[in-house]
Amino acid sequence: MLLECSCTWNFGTAVRNQMIESKLDVSFAIPVCRELVEYLPDRARALPESSLSIHSMLTDDFITRHDDLRDSTVEDAPAVQMIVNYEVFAPGTRFAHCFVLDQPTDIELGVLGRAIELWRENPVVGGRSAMGYGRVDLQYSNVPSPDPWTEFMKTRADEICGMLKVLENAF
């Protein structure tokens, strides 16, 4: 869901020793629940889930970890295994989340639109996705069209490829 949020991480980067600030702020994904309702945007506060306790949205899971570093030279050595328990959000938990661009151009809006399109093709967050974790149903509203970015890339493809070759040789 694309909702207004106040807490954000800046999506910047660094190249060698040069930090580059981003125009994109990415908010925390806040579970829609009673305990966090004061941190939710108004649209999320109106959802039925906002009256549920966060404890009803949590469940336990586990994995069995096998230690590959045990001494394999000793015959009949017992396997070194350990059960790891952890807490996860139950499937169906709704989160309030948003992206905010600072005074974007049409092309920058198109980049965000394309990024969300690509994310929808593989809608996963976090780790252990091969085990089924992190699959999300993206329901953002007002997703920008990727068309301005796509057109920009098409018209400047040769120039962009040349710049990439220069960068490739620089590192």
Short mmCIF file of N, CA, C and O in Angstrom, two decimals, residues 28-104:
data_model
loop_
_atom_site.label_atom_id
_atom_site.label_comp_id
_atom_site.label_asym_id
_atom_site.label_seq_id
_atom_site.Cartn_x
_atom_site.Cartn_y
_atom_site.Cartn_z
N PHE A 28 9.86 2.84 6.65
CA PHE A 28 9.77 1.55 7.33
C PHE A 28 8.43 0.92 6.97
O PHE A 28 7.44 1.62 6.77
N ALA A 29 8.36 -0.39 6.90
CA ALA A 29 7.09 -1.09 6.73
C ALA A 29 6.55 -1.32 8.14
O ALA A 29 7.11 -2.09 8.91
N ILE A 30 5.48 -0.64 8.47
CA ILE A 30 4.93 -0.67 9.83
C ILE A 30 3.69 -1.57 9.83
O ILE A 30 2.75 -1.34 9.06
N PRO A 31 3.67 -2.60 10.67
CA PRO A 31 2.48 -3.45 10.73
C PRO A 31 1.25 -2.64 11.15
O PRO A 31 1.33 -1.81 12.05
N VAL A 32 0.16 -2.87 10.47
CA VAL A 32 -1.10 -2.18 10.81
C VAL A 32 -1.70 -2.92 12.00
O VAL A 32 -2.24 -4.03 11.85
N CYS A 33 -1.55 -2.32 13.18
CA CYS A 33 -2.00 -2.97 14.40
C CYS A 33 -2.26 -1.92 15.49
O CYS A 33 -1.85 -0.77 15.36
N ARG A 34 -2.92 -2.36 16.53
CA ARG A 34 -3.32 -1.49 17.64
C ARG A 34 -2.11 -0.82 18.32
O ARG A 34 -2.13 0.37 18.61
N GLU A 35 -1.04 -1.58 18.54
CA GLU A 35 0.10 -1.05 19.29
C GLU A 35 0.86 0.04 18.53
O GLU A 35 1.54 0.86 19.14
N LEU A 36 0.76 0.05 17.21
CA LEU A 36 1.52 1.01 16.40
C LEU A 36 0.62 2.02 15.69
O LEU A 36 1.09 2.73 14.80
N VAL A 37 -0.64 2.08 16.07
CA VAL A 37 -1.60 2.92 15.35
C VAL A 37 -1.19 4.39 15.31
O VAL A 37 -1.43 5.08 14.33
N GLU A 38 -0.51 4.87 16.34
CA GLU A 38 -0.11 6.29 16.34
C GLU A 38 0.96 6.59 15.30
O GLU A 38 1.17 7.74 14.93
N TYR A 39 1.65 5.56 14.80
CA TYR A 39 2.68 5.75 13.77
C TYR A 39 2.15 5.55 12.36
O TYR A 39 2.90 5.71 11.40
N LEU A 40 0.89 5.18 12.24
CA LEU A 40 0.30 4.87 10.94
C LEU A 40 -0.32 6.11 10.31
O LEU A 40 -0.85 6.97 11.01
N PRO A 41 -0.30 6.19 8.99
CA PRO A 41 -1.02 7.26 8.31
C PRO A 41 -2.53 7.08 8.48
O PRO A 41 -3.00 5.98 8.80
N ASP A 42 -3.27 8.14 8.27
CA ASP A 42 -4.73 8.11 8.50
C ASP A 42 -5.43 7.00 7.74
O ASP A 42 -6.31 6.34 8.27
N ARG A 43 -5.04 6.77 6.48
CA ARG A 43 -5.71 5.72 5.69
C ARG A 43 -5.52 4.35 6.31
O ARG A 43 -6.40 3.50 6.26
N ALA A 44 -4.36 4.10 6.90
CA ALA A 44 -4.11 2.79 7.52
C ALA A 44 -4.83 2.69 8.86
O ALA A 44 -5.25 1.60 9.25
N ARG A 45 -5.00 3.80 9.56
CA ARG A 45 -5.71 3.77 10.85
C ARG A 45 -7.15 3.34 10.68
O ARG A 45 -7.76 2.80 11.59
N ALA A 46 -7.72 3.59 9.50
CA ALA A 46 -9.12 3.26 9.24
C ALA A 46 -9.32 1.79 8.88
O ALA A 46 -10.45 1.32 8.83
N LEU A 47 -8.24 1.06 8.64
CA LEU A 47 -8.36 -0.35 8.27
C LEU A 47 -8.78 -1.19 9.48
O LEU A 47 -8.41 -0.89 10.61
N PRO A 48 -9.56 -2.25 9.25
CA PRO A 48 -10.00 -3.11 10.37
C PRO A 48 -8.84 -3.68 11.17
O PRO A 48 -8.95 -3.86 12.38
N GLU A 49 -7.71 -3.96 10.51
CA GLU A 49 -6.56 -4.55 11.20
C GLU A 49 -5.99 -3.64 12.28
O GLU A 49 -5.29 -4.09 13.18
N SER A 50 -6.27 -2.34 12.20
CA SER A 50 -5.69 -1.40 13.16
C SER A 50 -6.20 -1.63 14.58
O SER A 50 -5.63 -1.11 15.53
N SER A 51 -7.25 -2.42 14.73
CA SER A 51 -7.75 -2.73 16.08
C SER A 51 -7.20 -4.06 16.60
O SER A 51 -7.41 -4.40 17.76
N LEU A 52 -6.46 -4.79 15.76
CA LEU A 52 -5.90 -6.08 16.19
C LEU A 52 -4.57 -5.87 16.91
O LEU A 52 -3.82 -4.95 16.61
N SER A 53 -4.26 -6.76 17.82
CA SER A 53 -2.98 -6.73 18.50
C SER A 53 -1.89 -7.29 17.60
O SER A 53 -2.12 -8.25 16.85
N ILE A 54 -0.72 -6.72 17.70
CA ILE A 54 0.42 -7.22 16.92
C ILE A 54 0.72 -8.68 17.28
O ILE A 54 1.20 -9.45 16.45
N HIS A 55 0.39 -9.07 18.51
CA HIS A 55 0.66 -10.44 18.94
C HIS A 55 -0.17 -11.47 18.16
O HIS A 55 0.23 -12.63 18.03
N SER A 56 -1.30 -11.04 17.62
CA SER A 56 -2.11 -11.96 16.81
C SER A 56 -1.54 -12.11 15.40
O SER A 56 -1.97 -12.97 14.65
N MET A 57 -0.58 -11.26 15.05
CA MET A 57 0.02 -11.28 13.71
C MET A 57 1.36 -12.02 13.70
O MET A 57 1.96 -12.18 12.65
N LEU A 58 1.82 -12.44 14.86
CA LEU A 58 3.12 -13.09 14.97
C LEU A 58 2.95 -14.59 15.18
O LEU A 58 1.99 -15.03 15.80
N THR A 59 3.88 -15.34 14.65
CA THR A 59 3.89 -16.78 14.83
C THR A 59 5.33 -17.25 14.94
O THR A 59 6.26 -16.49 14.64
N ASP A 60 5.54 -18.45 15.39
CA ASP A 60 6.88 -19.01 15.53
C ASP A 60 7.16 -19.98 14.40
O ASP A 60 6.27 -20.63 13.88
N ASP A 61 8.42 -20.07 14.04
CA ASP A 61 8.87 -21.05 13.07
C ASP A 61 10.25 -21.52 13.50
O ASP A 61 10.81 -20.98 14.46
N PHE A 62 10.79 -22.51 12.83
CA PHE A 62 12.11 -23.01 13.20
C PHE A 62 12.82 -23.60 11.99
O PHE A 62 12.19 -23.91 10.98
N ILE A 63 14.11 -23.71 12.12
CA ILE A 63 14.93 -24.44 11.16
C ILE A 63 15.86 -25.34 11.95
O ILE A 63 16.08 -25.12 13.14
N THR A 64 16.36 -26.36 11.32
CA THR A 64 17.38 -27.21 11.92
C THR A 64 18.69 -26.87 11.24
O THR A 64 18.80 -26.98 10.02
N ARG A 65 19.64 -26.45 12.03
CA ARG A 65 20.94 -26.06 11.50
C ARG A 65 21.91 -27.23 11.68
O ARG A 65 21.99 -27.82 12.75
N HIS A 66 22.64 -27.52 10.62
CA HIS A 66 23.62 -28.59 10.65
C HIS A 66 25.01 -27.97 10.59
O HIS A 66 25.29 -27.14 9.72
N ASP A 67 25.89 -28.36 11.50
CA ASP A 67 27.24 -27.81 11.54
C ASP A 67 28.16 -28.62 10.63
O ASP A 67 28.47 -29.78 10.93
N ASP A 68 28.57 -28.02 9.53
CA ASP A 68 29.46 -28.71 8.57
C ASP A 68 30.91 -28.73 9.04
O ASP A 68 31.76 -29.34 8.40
N LEU A 69 31.22 -28.03 10.12
CA LEU A 69 32.61 -27.94 10.56
C LEU A 69 33.02 -29.04 11.54
O LEU A 69 34.12 -29.05 12.04
N ARG A 70 32.13 -29.97 11.81
CA ARG A 70 32.48 -31.04 12.77
C ARG A 70 33.60 -31.91 12.19
O ARG A 70 33.84 -31.93 10.99
N ASP A 71 34.24 -32.62 13.04
CA ASP A 71 35.36 -33.47 12.63
C ASP A 71 34.83 -34.66 11.84
O ASP A 71 34.23 -35.58 12.39
N SER A 72 35.03 -34.62 10.53
CA SER A 72 34.51 -35.69 9.67
C SER A 72 35.45 -36.89 9.61
O SER A 72 35.14 -37.88 8.97
N THR A 73 36.60 -36.79 10.26
CA THR A 73 37.54 -37.91 10.22
C THR A 73 37.22 -38.97 11.26
O THR A 73 37.71 -40.09 11.19
N VAL A 74 36.40 -38.64 12.23
CA VAL A 74 36.06 -39.59 13.29
C VAL A 74 34.82 -40.37 12.85
O VAL A 74 33.76 -39.78 12.63
N GLU A 75 34.96 -41.67 12.73
CA GLU A 75 33.81 -42.49 12.34
C GLU A 75 32.80 -42.51 13.48
O GLU A 75 33.16 -42.48 14.65
N ASP A 76 31.55 -42.59 13.12
CA ASP A 76 30.44 -42.68 14.06
C ASP A 76 30.35 -41.46 14.98
O ASP A 76 29.77 -41.54 16.07
N ALA A 77 30.93 -40.35 14.57
CA ALA A 77 30.79 -39.12 15.38
C ALA A 77 29.35 -38.63 15.27
O ALA A 77 28.76 -38.67 14.19
N PRO A 78 28.79 -38.21 16.38
CA PRO A 78 27.40 -37.74 16.32
C PRO A 78 27.29 -36.45 15.49
O PRO A 78 28.21 -35.63 15.48
N ALA A 79 26.18 -36.32 14.81
CA ALA A 79 25.94 -35.10 14.03
C ALA A 79 25.76 -33.92 14.99
O ALA A 79 25.19 -34.07 16.06
N VAL A 80 26.28 -32.80 14.59
CA VAL A 80 26.13 -31.59 15.39
C VAL A 80 25.00 -30.79 14.76
O VAL A 80 25.16 -30.22 13.68
N GLN A 81 23.85 -30.80 15.41
CA GLN A 81 22.69 -30.10 14.89
C GLN A 81 22.10 -29.22 15.97
O GLN A 81 22.31 -29.45 17.16
N MET A 82 21.34 -28.24 15.53
CA MET A 82 20.73 -27.33 16.48
C MET A 82 19.40 -26.84 15.90
O MET A 82 19.32 -26.52 14.71
N ILE A 83 18.39 -26.77 16.72
CA ILE A 83 17.11 -26.20 16.31
C ILE A 83 17.17 -24.71 16.60
O ILE A 83 17.54 -24.29 17.70
N VAL A 84 16.82 -23.90 15.61
CA VAL A 84 16.79 -22.45 15.76
C VAL A 84 15.34 -22.01 15.64
O VAL A 84 14.71 -22.22 14.60
N ASN A 85 14.80 -21.44 16.70
CA ASN A 85 13.43 -20.91 16.69
C ASN A 85 13.46 -19.41 16.44
O ASN A 85 14.35 -18.72 16.94
N TYR A 86 12.49 -18.92 15.70
CA TYR A 86 12.40 -17.48 15.47
C TYR A 86 10.96 -17.08 15.26
O TYR A 86 10.09 -17.91 14.96
N GLU A 87 10.71 -15.79 15.41
CA GLU A 87 9.36 -15.25 15.30
C GLU A 87 9.21 -14.58 13.93
O GLU A 87 10.11 -13.89 13.47
N VAL A 88 8.07 -14.79 13.30
CA VAL A 88 7.81 -14.22 11.98
C VAL A 88 6.40 -13.62 11.97
O VAL A 88 5.56 -13.96 12.79
N PHE A 89 6.18 -12.71 11.02
CA PHE A 89 4.82 -12.21 10.81
C PHE A 89 4.03 -13.27 10.06
O PHE A 89 4.52 -13.87 9.11
N ALA A 90 2.81 -13.49 10.50
CA ALA A 90 1.95 -14.47 9.86
C ALA A 90 1.57 -14.00 8.46
O ALA A 90 1.45 -12.79 8.21
N PRO A 91 1.40 -14.93 7.52
CA PRO A 91 0.93 -14.55 6.19
C PRO A 91 -0.37 -13.75 6.30
O PRO A 91 -1.24 -14.07 7.11
N GLY A 92 -0.49 -12.72 5.50
CA GLY A 92 -1.67 -11.87 5.52
C GLY A 92 -1.53 -10.63 6.36
O GLY A 92 -2.41 -9.76 6.35
N THR A 93 -0.44 -10.50 7.11
CA THR A 93 -0.22 -9.28 7.90
C THR A 93 -0.08 -8.11 6.94
O THR A 93 0.65 -8.17 5.97
N ARG A 94 -0.79 -7.03 7.24
CA ARG A 94 -0.76 -5.85 6.39
C ARG A 94 0.21 -4.82 6.98
O ARG A 94 0.23 -4.61 8.18
N PHE A 95 0.99 -4.20 6.09
CA PHE A 95 1.96 -3.19 6.49
C PHE A 95 1.67 -1.88 5.78
O PHE A 95 1.23 -1.88 4.63
N ALA A 96 1.92 -0.78 6.46
CA ALA A 96 1.87 0.55 5.84
C ALA A 96 3.28 0.90 5.42
O ALA A 96 4.22 0.76 6.20
N HIS A 97 3.45 1.34 4.19
CA HIS A 97 4.77 1.61 3.65
C HIS A 97 4.65 2.63 2.53
O HIS A 97 3.60 2.73 1.89
N CYS A 98 5.70 3.38 2.28
CA CYS A 98 5.66 4.31 1.15
C CYS A 98 7.04 4.64 0.65
O CYS A 98 8.05 4.39 1.31
N PHE A 99 7.06 5.20 -0.54
CA PHE A 99 8.25 5.79 -1.15
C PHE A 99 7.96 7.28 -1.32
O PHE A 99 6.85 7.65 -1.70
N VAL A 100 8.96 8.11 -1.08
CA VAL A 100 8.80 9.55 -1.27
C VAL A 100 9.98 10.04 -2.10
O VAL A 100 11.14 9.82 -1.73
N LEU A 101 9.69 10.70 -3.23
CA LEU A 101 10.73 11.29 -4.06
C LEU A 101 10.76 12.79 -3.81
O LEU A 101 9.72 13.45 -3.77
N ASP A 102 11.96 13.36 -3.65
CA ASP A 102 12.15 14.78 -3.40
C ASP A 102 12.26 15.53 -4.72
O ASP A 102 13.25 15.40 -5.43
N GLN A 103 11.23 16.29 -5.07
CA GLN A 103 11.17 17.10 -6.28
C GLN A 103 11.66 16.33 -7.52
O GLN A 103 12.63 16.72 -8.16
N PRO A 104 10.98 15.25 -7.86
CA PRO A 104 11.45 14.41 -8.96
C PRO A 104 11.14 14.99 -10.33
O PRO A 104 10.17 15.71 -10.52
#
